[in-house]
Coordinates of C-alpha atoms in Angstrom, one line a residue:
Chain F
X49 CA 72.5 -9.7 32.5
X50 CA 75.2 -12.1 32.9
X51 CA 74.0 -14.1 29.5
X52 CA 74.0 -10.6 27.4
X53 CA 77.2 -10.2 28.7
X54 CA 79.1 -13.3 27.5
X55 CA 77.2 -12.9 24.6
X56 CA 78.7 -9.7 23.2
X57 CA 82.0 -10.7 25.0
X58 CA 83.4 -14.1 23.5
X59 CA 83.0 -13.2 19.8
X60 CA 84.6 -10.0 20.5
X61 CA 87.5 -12.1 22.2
X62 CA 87.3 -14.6 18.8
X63 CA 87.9 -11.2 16.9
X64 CA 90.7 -10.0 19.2
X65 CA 92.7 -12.9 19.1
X66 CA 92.7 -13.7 15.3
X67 CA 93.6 -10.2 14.8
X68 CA 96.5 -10.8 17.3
X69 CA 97.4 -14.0 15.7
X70 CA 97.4 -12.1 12.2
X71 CA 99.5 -9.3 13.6
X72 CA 102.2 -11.5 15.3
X73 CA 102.0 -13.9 11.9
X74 CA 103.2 -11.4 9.3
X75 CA 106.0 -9.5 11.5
X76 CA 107.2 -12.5 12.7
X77 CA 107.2 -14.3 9.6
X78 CA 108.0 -11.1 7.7
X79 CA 105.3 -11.1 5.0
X80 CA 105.9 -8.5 2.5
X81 CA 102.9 -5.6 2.9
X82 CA 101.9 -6.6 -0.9
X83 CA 101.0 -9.8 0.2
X84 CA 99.3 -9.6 3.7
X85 CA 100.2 -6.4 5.3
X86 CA 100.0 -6.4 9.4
X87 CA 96.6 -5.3 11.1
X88 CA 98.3 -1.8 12.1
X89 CA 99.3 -0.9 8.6
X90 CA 95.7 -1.2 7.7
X91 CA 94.9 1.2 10.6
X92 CA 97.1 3.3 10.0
X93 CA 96.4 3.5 6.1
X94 CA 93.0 3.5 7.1
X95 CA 93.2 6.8 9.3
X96 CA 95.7 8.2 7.0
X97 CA 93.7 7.9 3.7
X98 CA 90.9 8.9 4.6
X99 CA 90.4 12.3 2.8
X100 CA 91.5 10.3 -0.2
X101 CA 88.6 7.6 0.1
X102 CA 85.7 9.6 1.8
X103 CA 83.9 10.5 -1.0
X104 CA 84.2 6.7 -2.3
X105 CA 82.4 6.0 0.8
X106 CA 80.0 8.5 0.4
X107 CA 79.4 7.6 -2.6
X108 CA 78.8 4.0 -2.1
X109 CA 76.3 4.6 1.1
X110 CA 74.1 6.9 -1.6
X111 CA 74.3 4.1 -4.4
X112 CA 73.2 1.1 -1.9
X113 CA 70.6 3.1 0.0
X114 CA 69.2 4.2 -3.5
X115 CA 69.2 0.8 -4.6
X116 CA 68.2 -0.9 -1.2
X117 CA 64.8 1.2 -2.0
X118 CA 63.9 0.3 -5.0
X119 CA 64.9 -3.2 -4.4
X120 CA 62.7 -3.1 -1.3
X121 CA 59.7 -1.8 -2.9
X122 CA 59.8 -4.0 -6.2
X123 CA 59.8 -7.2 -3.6
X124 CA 57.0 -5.7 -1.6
X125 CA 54.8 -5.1 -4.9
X126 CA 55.7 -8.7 -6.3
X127 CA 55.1 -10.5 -3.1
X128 CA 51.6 -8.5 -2.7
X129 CA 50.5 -9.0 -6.2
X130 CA 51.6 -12.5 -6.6
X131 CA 49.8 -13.3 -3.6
X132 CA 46.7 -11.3 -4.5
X133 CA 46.7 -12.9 -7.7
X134 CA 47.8 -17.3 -7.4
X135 CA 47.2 -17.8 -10.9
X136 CA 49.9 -14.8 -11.6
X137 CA 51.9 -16.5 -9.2
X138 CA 52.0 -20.0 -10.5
X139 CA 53.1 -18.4 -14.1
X140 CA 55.3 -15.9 -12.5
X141 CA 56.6 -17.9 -9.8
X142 CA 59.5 -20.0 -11.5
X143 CA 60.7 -17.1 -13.5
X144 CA 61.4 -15.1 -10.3
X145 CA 63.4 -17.9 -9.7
X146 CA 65.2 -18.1 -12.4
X147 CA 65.9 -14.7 -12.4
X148 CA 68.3 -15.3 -9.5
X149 CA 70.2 -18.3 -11.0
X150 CA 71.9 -15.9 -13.3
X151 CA 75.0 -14.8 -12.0
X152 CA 75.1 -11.1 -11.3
X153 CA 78.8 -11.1 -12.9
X154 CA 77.7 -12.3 -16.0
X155 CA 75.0 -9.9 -16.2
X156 CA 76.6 -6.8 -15.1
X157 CA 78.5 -6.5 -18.1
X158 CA 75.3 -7.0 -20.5
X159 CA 73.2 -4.4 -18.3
X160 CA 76.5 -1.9 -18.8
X161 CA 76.2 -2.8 -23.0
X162 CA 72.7 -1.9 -22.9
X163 CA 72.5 1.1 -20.2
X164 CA 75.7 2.5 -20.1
X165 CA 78.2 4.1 -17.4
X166 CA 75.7 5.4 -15.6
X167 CA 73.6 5.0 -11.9
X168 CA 71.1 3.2 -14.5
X169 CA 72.4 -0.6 -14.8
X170 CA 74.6 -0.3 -10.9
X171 CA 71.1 0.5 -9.3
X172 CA 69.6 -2.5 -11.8
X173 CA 72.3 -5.1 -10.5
X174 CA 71.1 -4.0 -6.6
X175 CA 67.9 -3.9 -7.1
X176 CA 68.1 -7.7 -8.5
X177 CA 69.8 -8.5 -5.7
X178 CA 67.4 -6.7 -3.1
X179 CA 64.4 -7.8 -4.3
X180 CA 64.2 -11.2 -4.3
X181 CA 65.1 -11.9 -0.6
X182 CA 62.1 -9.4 0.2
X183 CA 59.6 -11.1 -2.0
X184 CA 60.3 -14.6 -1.3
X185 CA 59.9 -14.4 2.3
X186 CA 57.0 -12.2 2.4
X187 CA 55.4 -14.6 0.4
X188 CA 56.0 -17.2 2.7
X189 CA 54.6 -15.2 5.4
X190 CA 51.3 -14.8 3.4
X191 CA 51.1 -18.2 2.9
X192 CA 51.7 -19.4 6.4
X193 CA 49.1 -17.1 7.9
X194 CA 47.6 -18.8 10.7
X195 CA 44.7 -21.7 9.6
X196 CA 42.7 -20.4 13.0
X197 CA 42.8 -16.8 12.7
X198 CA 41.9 -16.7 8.6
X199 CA 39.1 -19.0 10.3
X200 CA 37.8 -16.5 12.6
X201 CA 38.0 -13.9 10.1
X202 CA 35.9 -15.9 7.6
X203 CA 33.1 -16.7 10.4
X204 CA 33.3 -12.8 11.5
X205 CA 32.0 -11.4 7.8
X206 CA 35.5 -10.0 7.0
X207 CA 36.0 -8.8 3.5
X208 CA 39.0 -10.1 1.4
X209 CA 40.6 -6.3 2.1
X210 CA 40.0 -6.8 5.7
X211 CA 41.4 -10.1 5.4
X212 CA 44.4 -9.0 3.7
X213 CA 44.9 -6.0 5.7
X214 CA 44.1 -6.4 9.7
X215 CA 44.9 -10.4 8.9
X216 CA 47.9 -11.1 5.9
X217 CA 49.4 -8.4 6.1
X218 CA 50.6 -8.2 10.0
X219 CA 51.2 -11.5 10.1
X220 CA 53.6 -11.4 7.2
X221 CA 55.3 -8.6 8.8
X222 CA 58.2 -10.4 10.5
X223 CA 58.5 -12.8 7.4
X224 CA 59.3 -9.2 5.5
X225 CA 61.8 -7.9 8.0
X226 CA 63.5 -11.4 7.5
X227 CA 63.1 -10.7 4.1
X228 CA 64.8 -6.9 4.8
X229 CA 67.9 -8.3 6.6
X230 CA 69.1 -10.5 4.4
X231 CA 68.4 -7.9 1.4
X232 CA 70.2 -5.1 3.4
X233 CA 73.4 -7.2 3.4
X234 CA 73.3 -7.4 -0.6
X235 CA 72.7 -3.9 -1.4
X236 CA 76.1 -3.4 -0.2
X237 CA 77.5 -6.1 -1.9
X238 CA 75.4 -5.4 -5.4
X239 CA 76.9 -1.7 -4.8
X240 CA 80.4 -2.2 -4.8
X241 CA 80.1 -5.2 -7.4
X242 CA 78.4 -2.9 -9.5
X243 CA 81.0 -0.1 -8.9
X244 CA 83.7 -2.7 -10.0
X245 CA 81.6 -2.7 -14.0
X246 CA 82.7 1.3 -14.0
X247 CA 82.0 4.0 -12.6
X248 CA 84.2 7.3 -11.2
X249 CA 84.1 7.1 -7.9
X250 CA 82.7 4.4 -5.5
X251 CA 84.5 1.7 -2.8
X252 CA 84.1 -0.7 -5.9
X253 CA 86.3 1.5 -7.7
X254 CA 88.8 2.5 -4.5
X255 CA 89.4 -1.3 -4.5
X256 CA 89.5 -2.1 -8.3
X257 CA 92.5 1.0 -8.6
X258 CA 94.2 -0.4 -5.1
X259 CA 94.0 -4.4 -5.9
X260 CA 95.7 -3.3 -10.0
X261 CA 98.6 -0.9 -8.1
X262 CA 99.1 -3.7 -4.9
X263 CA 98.2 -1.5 -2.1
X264 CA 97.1 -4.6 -0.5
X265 CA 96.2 -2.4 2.7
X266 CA 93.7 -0.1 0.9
X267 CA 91.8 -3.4 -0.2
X268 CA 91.5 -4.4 3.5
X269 CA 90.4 -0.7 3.9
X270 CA 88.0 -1.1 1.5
X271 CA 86.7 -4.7 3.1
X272 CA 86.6 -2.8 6.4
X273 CA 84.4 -0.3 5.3
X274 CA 81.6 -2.7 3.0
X275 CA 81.6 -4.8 6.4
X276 CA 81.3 -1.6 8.3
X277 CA 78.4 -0.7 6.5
X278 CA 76.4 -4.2 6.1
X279 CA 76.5 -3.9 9.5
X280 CA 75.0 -0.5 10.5
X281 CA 72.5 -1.4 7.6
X282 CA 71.6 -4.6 9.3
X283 CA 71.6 -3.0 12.6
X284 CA 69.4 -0.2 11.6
X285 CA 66.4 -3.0 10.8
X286 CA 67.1 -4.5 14.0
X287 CA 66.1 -1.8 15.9
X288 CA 63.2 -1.0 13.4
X289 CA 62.4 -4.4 14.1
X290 CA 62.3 -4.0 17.5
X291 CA 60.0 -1.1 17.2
X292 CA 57.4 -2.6 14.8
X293 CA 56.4 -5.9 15.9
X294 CA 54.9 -6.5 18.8
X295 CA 53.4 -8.9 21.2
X296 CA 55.4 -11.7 19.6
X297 CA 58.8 -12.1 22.0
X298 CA 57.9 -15.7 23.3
X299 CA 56.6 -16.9 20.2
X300 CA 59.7 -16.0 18.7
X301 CA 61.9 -17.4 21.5
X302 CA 60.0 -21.0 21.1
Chain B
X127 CA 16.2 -10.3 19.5
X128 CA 17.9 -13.5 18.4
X129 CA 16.9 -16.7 17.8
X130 CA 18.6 -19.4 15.3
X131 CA 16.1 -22.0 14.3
X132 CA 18.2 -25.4 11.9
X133 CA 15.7 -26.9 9.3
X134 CA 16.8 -30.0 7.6
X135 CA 20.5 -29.7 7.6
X136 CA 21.9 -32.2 5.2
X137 CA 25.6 -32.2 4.8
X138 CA 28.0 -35.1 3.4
X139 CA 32.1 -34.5 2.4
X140 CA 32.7 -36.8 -0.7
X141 CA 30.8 -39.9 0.1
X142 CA 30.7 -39.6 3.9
X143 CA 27.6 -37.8 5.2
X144 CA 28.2 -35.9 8.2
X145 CA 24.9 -34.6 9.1
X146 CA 21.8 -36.0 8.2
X147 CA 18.2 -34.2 9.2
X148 CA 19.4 -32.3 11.5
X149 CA 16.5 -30.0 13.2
X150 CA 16.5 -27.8 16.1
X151 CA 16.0 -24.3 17.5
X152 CA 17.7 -22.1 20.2
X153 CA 15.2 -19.7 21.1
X154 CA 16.1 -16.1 22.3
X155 CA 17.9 -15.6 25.7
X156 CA 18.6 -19.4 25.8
X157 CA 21.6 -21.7 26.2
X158 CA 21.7 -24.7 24.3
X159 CA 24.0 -27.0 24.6
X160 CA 25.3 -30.0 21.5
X161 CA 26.4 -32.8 23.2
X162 CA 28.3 -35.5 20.8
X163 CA 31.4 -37.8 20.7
X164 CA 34.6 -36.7 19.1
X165 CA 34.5 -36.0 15.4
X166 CA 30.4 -36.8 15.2
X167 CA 30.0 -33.2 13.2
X168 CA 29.2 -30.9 15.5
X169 CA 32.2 -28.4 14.0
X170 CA 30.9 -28.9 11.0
X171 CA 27.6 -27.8 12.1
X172 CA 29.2 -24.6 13.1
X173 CA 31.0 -23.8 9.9
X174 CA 27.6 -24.0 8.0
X175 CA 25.7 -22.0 10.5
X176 CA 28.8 -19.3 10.1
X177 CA 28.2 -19.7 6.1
X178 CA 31.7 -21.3 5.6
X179 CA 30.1 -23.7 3.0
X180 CA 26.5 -24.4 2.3
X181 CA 24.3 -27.5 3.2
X182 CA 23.5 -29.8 0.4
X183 CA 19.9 -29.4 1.8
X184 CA 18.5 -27.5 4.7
X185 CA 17.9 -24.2 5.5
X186 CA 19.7 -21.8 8.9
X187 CA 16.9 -19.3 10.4
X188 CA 17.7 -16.6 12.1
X189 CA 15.3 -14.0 13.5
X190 CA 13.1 -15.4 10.6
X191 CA 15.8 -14.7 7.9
X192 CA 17.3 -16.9 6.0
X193 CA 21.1 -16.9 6.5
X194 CA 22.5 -20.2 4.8
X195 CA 25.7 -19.4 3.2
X196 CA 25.8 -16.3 5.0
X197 CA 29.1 -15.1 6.6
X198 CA 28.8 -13.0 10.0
X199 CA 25.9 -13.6 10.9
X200 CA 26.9 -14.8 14.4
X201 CA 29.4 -14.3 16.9
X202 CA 32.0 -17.3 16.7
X203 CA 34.4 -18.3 19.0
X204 CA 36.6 -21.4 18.0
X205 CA 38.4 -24.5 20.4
X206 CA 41.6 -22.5 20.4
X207 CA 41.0 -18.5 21.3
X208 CA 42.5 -17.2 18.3
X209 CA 43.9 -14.1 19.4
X210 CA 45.7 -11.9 17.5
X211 CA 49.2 -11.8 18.6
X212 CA 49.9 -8.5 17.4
X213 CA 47.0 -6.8 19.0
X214 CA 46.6 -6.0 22.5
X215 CA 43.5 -7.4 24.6
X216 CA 41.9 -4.3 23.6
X217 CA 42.4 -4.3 20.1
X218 CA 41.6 -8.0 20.4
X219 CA 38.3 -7.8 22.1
X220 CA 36.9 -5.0 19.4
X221 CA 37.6 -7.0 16.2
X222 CA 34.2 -8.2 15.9
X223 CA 32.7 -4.9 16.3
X224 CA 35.7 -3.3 14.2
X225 CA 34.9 -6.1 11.2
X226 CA 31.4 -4.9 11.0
X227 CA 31.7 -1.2 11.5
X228 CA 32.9 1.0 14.1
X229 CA 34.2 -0.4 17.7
X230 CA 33.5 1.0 20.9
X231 CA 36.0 0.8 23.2
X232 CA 34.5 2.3 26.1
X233 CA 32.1 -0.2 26.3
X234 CA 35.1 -2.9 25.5
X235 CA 37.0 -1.5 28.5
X236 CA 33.7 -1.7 30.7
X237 CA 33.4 -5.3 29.4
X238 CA 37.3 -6.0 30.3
X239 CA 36.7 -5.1 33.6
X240 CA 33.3 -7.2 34.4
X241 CA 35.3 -10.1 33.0
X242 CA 38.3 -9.7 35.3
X243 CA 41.0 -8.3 32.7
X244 CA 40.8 -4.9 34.1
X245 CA 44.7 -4.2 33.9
X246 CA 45.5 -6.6 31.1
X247 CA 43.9 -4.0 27.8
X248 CA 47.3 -3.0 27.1
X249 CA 49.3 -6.7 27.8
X250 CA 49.4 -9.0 24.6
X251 CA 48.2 -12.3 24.5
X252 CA 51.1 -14.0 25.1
X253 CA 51.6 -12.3 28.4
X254 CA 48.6 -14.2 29.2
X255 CA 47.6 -17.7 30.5
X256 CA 45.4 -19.9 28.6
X257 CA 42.5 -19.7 31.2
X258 CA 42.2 -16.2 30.1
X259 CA 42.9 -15.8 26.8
X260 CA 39.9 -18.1 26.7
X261 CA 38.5 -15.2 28.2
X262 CA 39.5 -12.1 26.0
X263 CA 38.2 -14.6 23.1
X264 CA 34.7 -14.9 24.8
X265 CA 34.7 -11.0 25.5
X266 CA 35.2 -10.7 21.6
X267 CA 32.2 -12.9 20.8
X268 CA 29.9 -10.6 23.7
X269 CA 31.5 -7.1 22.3
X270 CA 30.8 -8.2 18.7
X271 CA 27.7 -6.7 16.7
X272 CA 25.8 -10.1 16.1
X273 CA 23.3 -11.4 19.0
X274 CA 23.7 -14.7 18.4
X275 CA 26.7 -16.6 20.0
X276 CA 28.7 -19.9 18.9
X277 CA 31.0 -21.3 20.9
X278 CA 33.0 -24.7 19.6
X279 CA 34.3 -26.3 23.0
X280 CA 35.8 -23.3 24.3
X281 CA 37.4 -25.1 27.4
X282 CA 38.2 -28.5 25.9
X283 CA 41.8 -27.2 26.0
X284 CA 41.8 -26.3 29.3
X285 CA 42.7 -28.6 32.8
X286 CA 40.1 -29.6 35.2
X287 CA 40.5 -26.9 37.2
X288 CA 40.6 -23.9 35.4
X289 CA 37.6 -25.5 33.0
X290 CA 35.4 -25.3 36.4
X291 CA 36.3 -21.8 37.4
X292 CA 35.9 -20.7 33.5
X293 CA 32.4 -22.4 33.3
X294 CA 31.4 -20.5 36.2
X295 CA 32.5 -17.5 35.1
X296 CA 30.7 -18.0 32.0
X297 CA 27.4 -18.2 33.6
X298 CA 28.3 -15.2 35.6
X299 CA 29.0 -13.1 32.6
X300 CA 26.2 -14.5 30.4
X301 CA 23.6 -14.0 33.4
X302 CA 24.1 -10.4 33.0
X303 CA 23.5 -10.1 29.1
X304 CA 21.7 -13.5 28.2
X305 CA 22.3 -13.8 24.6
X306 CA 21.3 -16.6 23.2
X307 CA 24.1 -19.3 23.3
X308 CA 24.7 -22.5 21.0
X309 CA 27.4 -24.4 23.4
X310 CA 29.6 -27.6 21.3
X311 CA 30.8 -30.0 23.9
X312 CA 31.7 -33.3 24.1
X313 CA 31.8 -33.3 28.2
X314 CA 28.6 -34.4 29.5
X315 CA 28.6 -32.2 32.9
X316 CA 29.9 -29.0 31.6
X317 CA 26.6 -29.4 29.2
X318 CA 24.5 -30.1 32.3
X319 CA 25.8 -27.4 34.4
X320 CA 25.4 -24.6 31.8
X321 CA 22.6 -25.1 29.5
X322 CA 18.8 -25.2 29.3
X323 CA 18.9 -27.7 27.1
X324 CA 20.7 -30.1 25.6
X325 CA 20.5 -31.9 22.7
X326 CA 22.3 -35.2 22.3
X327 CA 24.1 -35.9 18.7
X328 CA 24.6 -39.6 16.9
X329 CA 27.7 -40.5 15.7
X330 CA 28.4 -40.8 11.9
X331 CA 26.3 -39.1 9.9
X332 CA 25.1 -36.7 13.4
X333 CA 21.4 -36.7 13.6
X334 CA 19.9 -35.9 16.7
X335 CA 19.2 -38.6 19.0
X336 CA 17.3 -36.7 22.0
X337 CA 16.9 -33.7 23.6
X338 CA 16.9 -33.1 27.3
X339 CA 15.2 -29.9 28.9
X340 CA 16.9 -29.3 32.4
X341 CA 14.9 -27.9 34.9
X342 CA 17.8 -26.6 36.7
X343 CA 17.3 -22.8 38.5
X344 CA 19.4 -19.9 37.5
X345 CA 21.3 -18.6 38.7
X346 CA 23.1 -21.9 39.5
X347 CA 25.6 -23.0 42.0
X348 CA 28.6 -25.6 41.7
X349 CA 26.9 -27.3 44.3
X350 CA 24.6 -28.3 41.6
X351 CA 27.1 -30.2 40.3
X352 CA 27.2 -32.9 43.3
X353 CA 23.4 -33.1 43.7
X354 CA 21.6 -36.2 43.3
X355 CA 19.1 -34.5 40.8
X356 CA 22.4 -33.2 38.6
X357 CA 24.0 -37.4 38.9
X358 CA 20.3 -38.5 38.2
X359 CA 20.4 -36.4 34.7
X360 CA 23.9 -37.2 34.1
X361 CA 23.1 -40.9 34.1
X362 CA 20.6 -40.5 31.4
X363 CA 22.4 -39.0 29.2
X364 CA 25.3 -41.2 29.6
X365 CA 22.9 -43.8 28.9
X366 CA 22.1 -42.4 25.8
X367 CA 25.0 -41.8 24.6
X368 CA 26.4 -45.4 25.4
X369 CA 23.2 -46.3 22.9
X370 CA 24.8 -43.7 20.7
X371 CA 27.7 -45.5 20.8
X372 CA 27.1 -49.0 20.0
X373 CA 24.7 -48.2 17.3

């Protein structure tokens, strides 16, 4: 009890005090709200703007979950096929990695050329960004399935399907949420970078129209929120986490 | 009905041969025991038997049929238990019979309880210590469709003292069903205390040296185990396998 507690406690004291430091910082020092406005300002812009950003918000939560989805299932079908099929996988293999060497900025703009304005290329861009996290680590989870338990499936008669689904497939389960984490993070992030390429309404365009008219405070808004988000994303496959594996607390813990 | 009879069993890995000639039969209700060193190819023997790759001569018997290169055939349990962390004991102890068809789990419950986990179906088998997950994996081999069991030194990983109680508990369980057993060990005793027979192995390429019929009584005692008769047997067989050794 006493661990949990100074667990959630000291980085909430970290948080506290830089946002104490920051606050004493720019009235003391005087910095012009442009540049860095003061914690409170952001509050209260925050609270005060928020008929005018809501449907940014809203917005933004549709485009990522959307995206999040697709990403998801695209790294769930290449991990499975690529696994069912190594001589797929050895042709396929470098180009999925390739595919994340290009930078999204640079692409974003080509994907807008050839798709247009619409959901079309934004849910492209997540979907790039989703997917890979989810394939590569359920692939590693397929391929680290344990040497003794494919042994006693062998020796039992089991079929390849039986194999891959009462074997493979469990065991790769906590590679995937691993996988899922990580991916949930960037569907926010591929969201508003995406929103940023055009669009009509979005946090990625709530930013873009404060950052070019210097309401510095409506950025930190905007930050807020994405962080806000990541994190109830993140905490949402926590708990479905949680829920789905089981009987592997100590192994994890070692 | 089961009975496993090895014809010929030829085997080598590149240029080393790990098995030459080997010949033997475990008839049915019997427990036979493969004593050998370390390494001398008795897992090997194993992984042919359960049809993980074929001899490069010899034929595996069983019940008359001819099951080289067969998979699940018999009921294998490994060193290590290999329990599926994800499943509970129950679901553990049913994936024999699951693998080949349809489980039963009233009878795996039954089973549970005869073997002492009455209380543990629902745990996982990291709740568990390693005395009886060795257990739940030996349940698994009983529950699973095929007569025939193999077990590769099931309590090698085990201290002295939980080994003893395990091997007792063995006999106990196996008194009640008596399927015939082929027993891998490398501990002279434990092959004395549990088996009918047992049949010594060479080292590099394994052939088999001798075979020793005990004339032991069932059921049997731990007593057993400090008799003059049981150090009398255990001397000849460490004999043998000191001749093994220096070969």
């Amino acid at each position: 009890m006493n661990k949990i507690a100074t667990k959630t406690v000291s980085p909430i004291l970290v948080i506290v005090a830089l946002l104490l430091i920051w606050e004493a910082s720019s009235r003391l020092l005087d910095v012009p709200a442009w540049l860095l406005p003061a914690p409170t300002v952001i509050v209260q812009e925050g609270v005060a703007g928020w008929v005018n950003y809501q449907h940014h918000l809203l917005s933004t939560i549709r485009l990522s979950l959307i995206g999040f989805a697709i990403g998801v299932t695209v790294g769930l079908v290449v991990a499975i096929s690529l696994h069912l099929l190594p001589t797929v996988k050895q042709a396929f293999y470098p180009l999925l990695i390739l595919s994340q060497n290009i930078p999204i900025i640079v692409l974003a703009p080509l994907l807008v050329i050839w798709f247009g304005f619409g959901v079309m290329p934004k849910l492209i861009v997540i979907t790039l960004v989703c997917f890979f996290p989810i394939a590569v680590s359920t692939l590693d989870g397929f391929r680290q399935t344990s040497y003794e338990l494919m042994h006693y499936m062998q020796m039992a008669g089991a079929s390849k399907r039986q194999i891959f689904t009462k074997l493979e497939l469990p065991h790769a389960l906590p590679s995937f949420f691993s996988g899922l984490k990580i991916a949930a993070t960037y569907s926010v992030m591929g969201a508003v970078i995406s929103e940023w390429l055009g669009a009509n309404q979005g946090i990625g365009v709530y930013m873009t129209l404060a950052q070019s008219s210097f309401r510095t405070d409506r950025v930190f808004v905007a930050i807020f929120f994405i962080m806000v988000l990541c994190m109830i994303f993140f905490g949402i496959i926590i708990a479905l986490e949680k829920l789905l594996i089981k009987g592997r607390v100590k192994e994890e813990k070692v | 009905m089961s009975e496993l009879v090895v014809e010929q069993v030829t085997k080598s890995f590149g240029d080393e041969q790990v098995l030459a000639d080997v010949s033997f039969s475990v008839k049915h209700g019997e427990f036979v025991s493969l004593l050998g060193p370390s390494g001398s190819g008795k897992s090997t023997l194993f992984h042919l038997i359960g049809g993980m790759y074929r001899p490069d001569a010899g034929t595996f018997y069983l019940d008359g049929n001819d099951i080289t290169g067969e998979r699940g055939a018999i009921s294998y349990t490994p060193q290590s238990p290999a329990l599926f962390p994800w499943r509970t004991i129950l679901e553990n102890v049913v994936l024999g019979a699951e693998i080949q068809g349809k489980p039963d789990y009233k009878k795996a419950r039954a089973m549970l309880e005869k073997a002492g986990l009455a209380g543990y179906e629902d745990a996982y088998p990291h709740q568990l210590s390693g005395g009886m997950r060795q257990r739940v994996a030996f349940v698994r081999a009983l529950l699973s469709p095929q007569d025939f069991i193999c077990l590769d030194e099931p309590f090698s990983a085990l201290d002295e003292f939980t080994r003893l109680e395990m091997q007792k508990w063995l006999l106990n369980i196996w008194e009640e069903n008596r399927q015939s057993i082929l027993f891998v060990t490398h501990n002279i005793e434990e092959a004395l205390y549990l088996s009918d027979r047992v049949i010594v192995l060479s080292n590099k390429p394994a052939a088999i040296k001798k075979e020793f019929t005990l004339p032991f009584e069932r059921p049997r005692d731990q007593e057993l185990l400090l008799s003059e008769e049981f150090l009398q047997w255990k001397k000849a067989i460490y004999k043998e396998l000191q001749v093994v050794n220096h070969a």
